[in-house]
């Protein structure tokens, strides 16, 4: 087999960078719209997918068959924090709406008539090097599961970042025809 030639490499379309994205949460329950979160989202994950396979042993042989479609169902995000702690406050309020500290109950159902504690159509947009949108991933049934501690450290200057793990039921991509 011949080596890959320079002509083949030069024939490729532009390669995209992992910095070319936006995450749009929308109207956060018990908080509202925070357009700053779009700008402050430093890291997000483009989700994978798979198909569960199950093994069937028959007559001394084993065969695999396709199972159900699977999703990671977790979306890990990192946001930079501002001097008003708005990112921390937005997610703390959302988590309190889901399960109250004192009451132990939810302020709403997952999907209520007017609003619920989960979001549908959270969007992860991917752009090409010219700024044109090339894909949108739509997440459904999204709500925060975990907001870990933030480690303070007085020994050096560091970025204050807030990590959040959201869970979701499923997602679709504009690049894939769903059937």
PDB file of C-alpha atoms in Angstrom, residues 35-113:
ATOM      1  CA  UNK A  35     -27.214  34.315  27.959  1.00  0.00           C
ATOM      2  CA  UNK A  36     -23.825  34.707  29.704  1.00  0.00           C
ATOM      3  CA  UNK A  37     -23.679  30.952  30.255  1.00  0.00           C
ATOM      4  CA  UNK A  38     -23.326  30.484  26.486  1.00  0.00           C
ATOM      5  CA  UNK A  39     -20.159  32.594  26.538  1.00  0.00           C
ATOM      6  CA  UNK A  40     -18.879  31.176  29.833  1.00  0.00           C
ATOM      7  CA  UNK A  41     -19.121  27.516  28.772  1.00  0.00           C
ATOM      8  CA  UNK A  42     -15.480  26.518  28.498  1.00  0.00           C
ATOM      9  CA  UNK A  43     -15.849  22.763  27.952  1.00  0.00           C
ATOM     10  CA  UNK A  44     -18.642  20.496  26.737  1.00  0.00           C
ATOM     11  CA  UNK A  45     -18.800  16.950  25.398  1.00  0.00           C
ATOM     12  CA  UNK A  46     -20.107  15.876  21.999  1.00  0.00           C
ATOM     13  CA  UNK A  47     -21.907  12.663  22.985  1.00  0.00           C
ATOM     14  CA  UNK A  48     -21.214   9.229  21.633  1.00  0.00           C
ATOM     15  CA  UNK A  49     -23.750   6.512  20.952  1.00  0.00           C
ATOM     16  CA  UNK A  50     -23.841   2.765  20.551  1.00  0.00           C
ATOM     17  CA  UNK A  51     -25.949  -0.325  20.249  1.00  0.00           C
ATOM     18  CA  UNK A  52     -26.144  -2.885  23.007  1.00  0.00           C
ATOM     19  CA  UNK A  53     -25.217  -6.314  21.703  1.00  0.00           C
ATOM     20  CA  UNK A  54     -26.327  -9.559  23.257  1.00  0.00           C
ATOM     21  CA  UNK A  55     -24.830 -12.982  22.803  1.00  0.00           C
ATOM     22  CA  UNK A  56     -26.890 -16.015  21.857  1.00  0.00           C
ATOM     23  CA  UNK A  57     -25.176 -19.387  22.273  1.00  0.00           C
ATOM     24  CA  UNK A  58     -26.682 -21.997  19.921  1.00  0.00           C
ATOM     25  CA  UNK A  59     -25.509 -25.509  19.057  1.00  0.00           C
ATOM     26  CA  UNK A  60     -21.955 -24.864  20.219  1.00  0.00           C
ATOM     27  CA  UNK A  61     -21.697 -21.488  18.457  1.00  0.00           C
ATOM     28  CA  UNK A  62     -22.161 -17.964  19.719  1.00  0.00           C
ATOM     29  CA  UNK A  63     -23.650 -15.174  17.709  1.00  0.00           C
ATOM     30  CA  UNK A  64     -24.107 -11.513  18.602  1.00  0.00           C
ATOM     31  CA  UNK A  65     -27.299  -9.664  17.765  1.00  0.00           C
ATOM     32  CA  UNK A  66     -28.101  -6.014  17.989  1.00  0.00           C
ATOM     33  CA  UNK A  67     -29.808  -4.758  21.098  1.00  0.00           C
ATOM     34  CA  UNK A  68     -31.213  -1.382  22.011  1.00  0.00           C
ATOM     35  CA  UNK A  69     -29.670   1.978  21.168  1.00  0.00           C
ATOM     36  CA  UNK A  70     -27.556   3.404  23.974  1.00  0.00           C
ATOM     37  CA  UNK A  71     -26.463   6.907  24.928  1.00  0.00           C
ATOM     38  CA  UNK A  72     -23.914   8.048  27.526  1.00  0.00           C
ATOM     39  CA  UNK A  73     -26.800  10.066  29.057  1.00  0.00           C
ATOM     40  CA  UNK A  74     -24.391  12.356  30.873  1.00  0.00           C
ATOM     41  CA  UNK A  75     -23.178  15.718  29.680  1.00  0.00           C
ATOM     42  CA  UNK A  76     -20.110  17.085  31.466  1.00  0.00           C
ATOM     43  CA  UNK A  77     -19.723  20.853  31.299  1.00  0.00           C
ATOM     44  CA  UNK A  78     -17.235  23.384  32.642  1.00  0.00           C
ATOM     45  CA  UNK A  79     -18.054  27.075  33.007  1.00  0.00           C
ATOM     46  CA  UNK A  80     -15.888  30.002  34.048  1.00  0.00           C
ATOM     47  CA  UNK A  81     -17.278  31.925  37.000  1.00  0.00           C
ATOM     48  CA  UNK A  82     -17.820  35.688  37.257  1.00  0.00           C
ATOM     49  CA  UNK A  83     -17.570  38.012  40.258  1.00  0.00           C
ATOM     50  CA  UNK A  84     -21.298  37.679  40.979  1.00  0.00           C
ATOM     51  CA  UNK A  85     -21.164  33.833  41.139  1.00  0.00           C
ATOM     52  CA  UNK A  86     -24.028  33.761  38.623  1.00  0.00           C
ATOM     53  CA  UNK A  87     -23.056  30.353  37.223  1.00  0.00           C
ATOM     54  CA  UNK A  88     -22.941  28.790  40.687  1.00  0.00           C
ATOM     55  CA  UNK A  89     -26.216  30.461  41.628  1.00  0.00           C
ATOM     56  CA  UNK A  90     -28.004  29.352  38.444  1.00  0.00           C
ATOM     57  CA  UNK A  91     -27.147  25.687  38.961  1.00  0.00           C
ATOM     58  CA  UNK A  92     -27.709  25.758  42.735  1.00  0.00           C
ATOM     59  CA  UNK A  93     -31.193  27.225  42.190  1.00  0.00           C
ATOM     60  CA  UNK A  94     -31.970  24.641  39.523  1.00  0.00           C
ATOM     61  CA  UNK A  95     -30.818  21.803  41.806  1.00  0.00           C
ATOM     62  CA  UNK A  96     -32.919  23.234  44.676  1.00  0.00           C
ATOM     63  CA  UNK A  97     -35.949  23.309  42.349  1.00  0.00           C
ATOM     64  CA  UNK A  98     -35.429  19.621  41.563  1.00  0.00           C
ATOM     65  CA  UNK A  99     -35.142  18.557  45.224  1.00  0.00           C
ATOM     66  CA  UNK A 100     -35.639  21.046  48.057  1.00  0.00           C
ATOM     67  CA  UNK A 101     -33.109  21.034  50.885  1.00  0.00           C
ATOM     68  CA  UNK A 102     -35.754  21.385  53.617  1.00  0.00           C
ATOM     69  CA  UNK A 103     -38.727  19.710  51.973  1.00  0.00           C
ATOM     70  CA  UNK A 104     -37.036  16.864  50.102  1.00  0.00           C
ATOM     71  CA  UNK A 105     -39.675  17.325  47.406  1.00  0.00           C
ATOM     72  CA  UNK A 106     -39.581  18.654  43.885  1.00  0.00           C
ATOM     73  CA  UNK A 107     -41.082  22.023  42.963  1.00  0.00           C
ATOM     74  CA  UNK A 108     -42.452  20.498  39.744  1.00  0.00           C
ATOM     75  CA  UNK A 109     -42.704  17.288  37.753  1.00  0.00           C
ATOM     76  CA  UNK A 110     -40.009  16.387  35.276  1.00  0.00           C
ATOM     77  CA  UNK A 111     -42.155  17.803  32.465  1.00  0.00           C
ATOM     78  CA  UNK A 112     -45.017  19.846  33.879  1.00  0.00           C
ATOM     79  CA  UNK A 113     -47.899  21.467  32.007  1.00  0.00           C
TER      80      UNK A 113
END
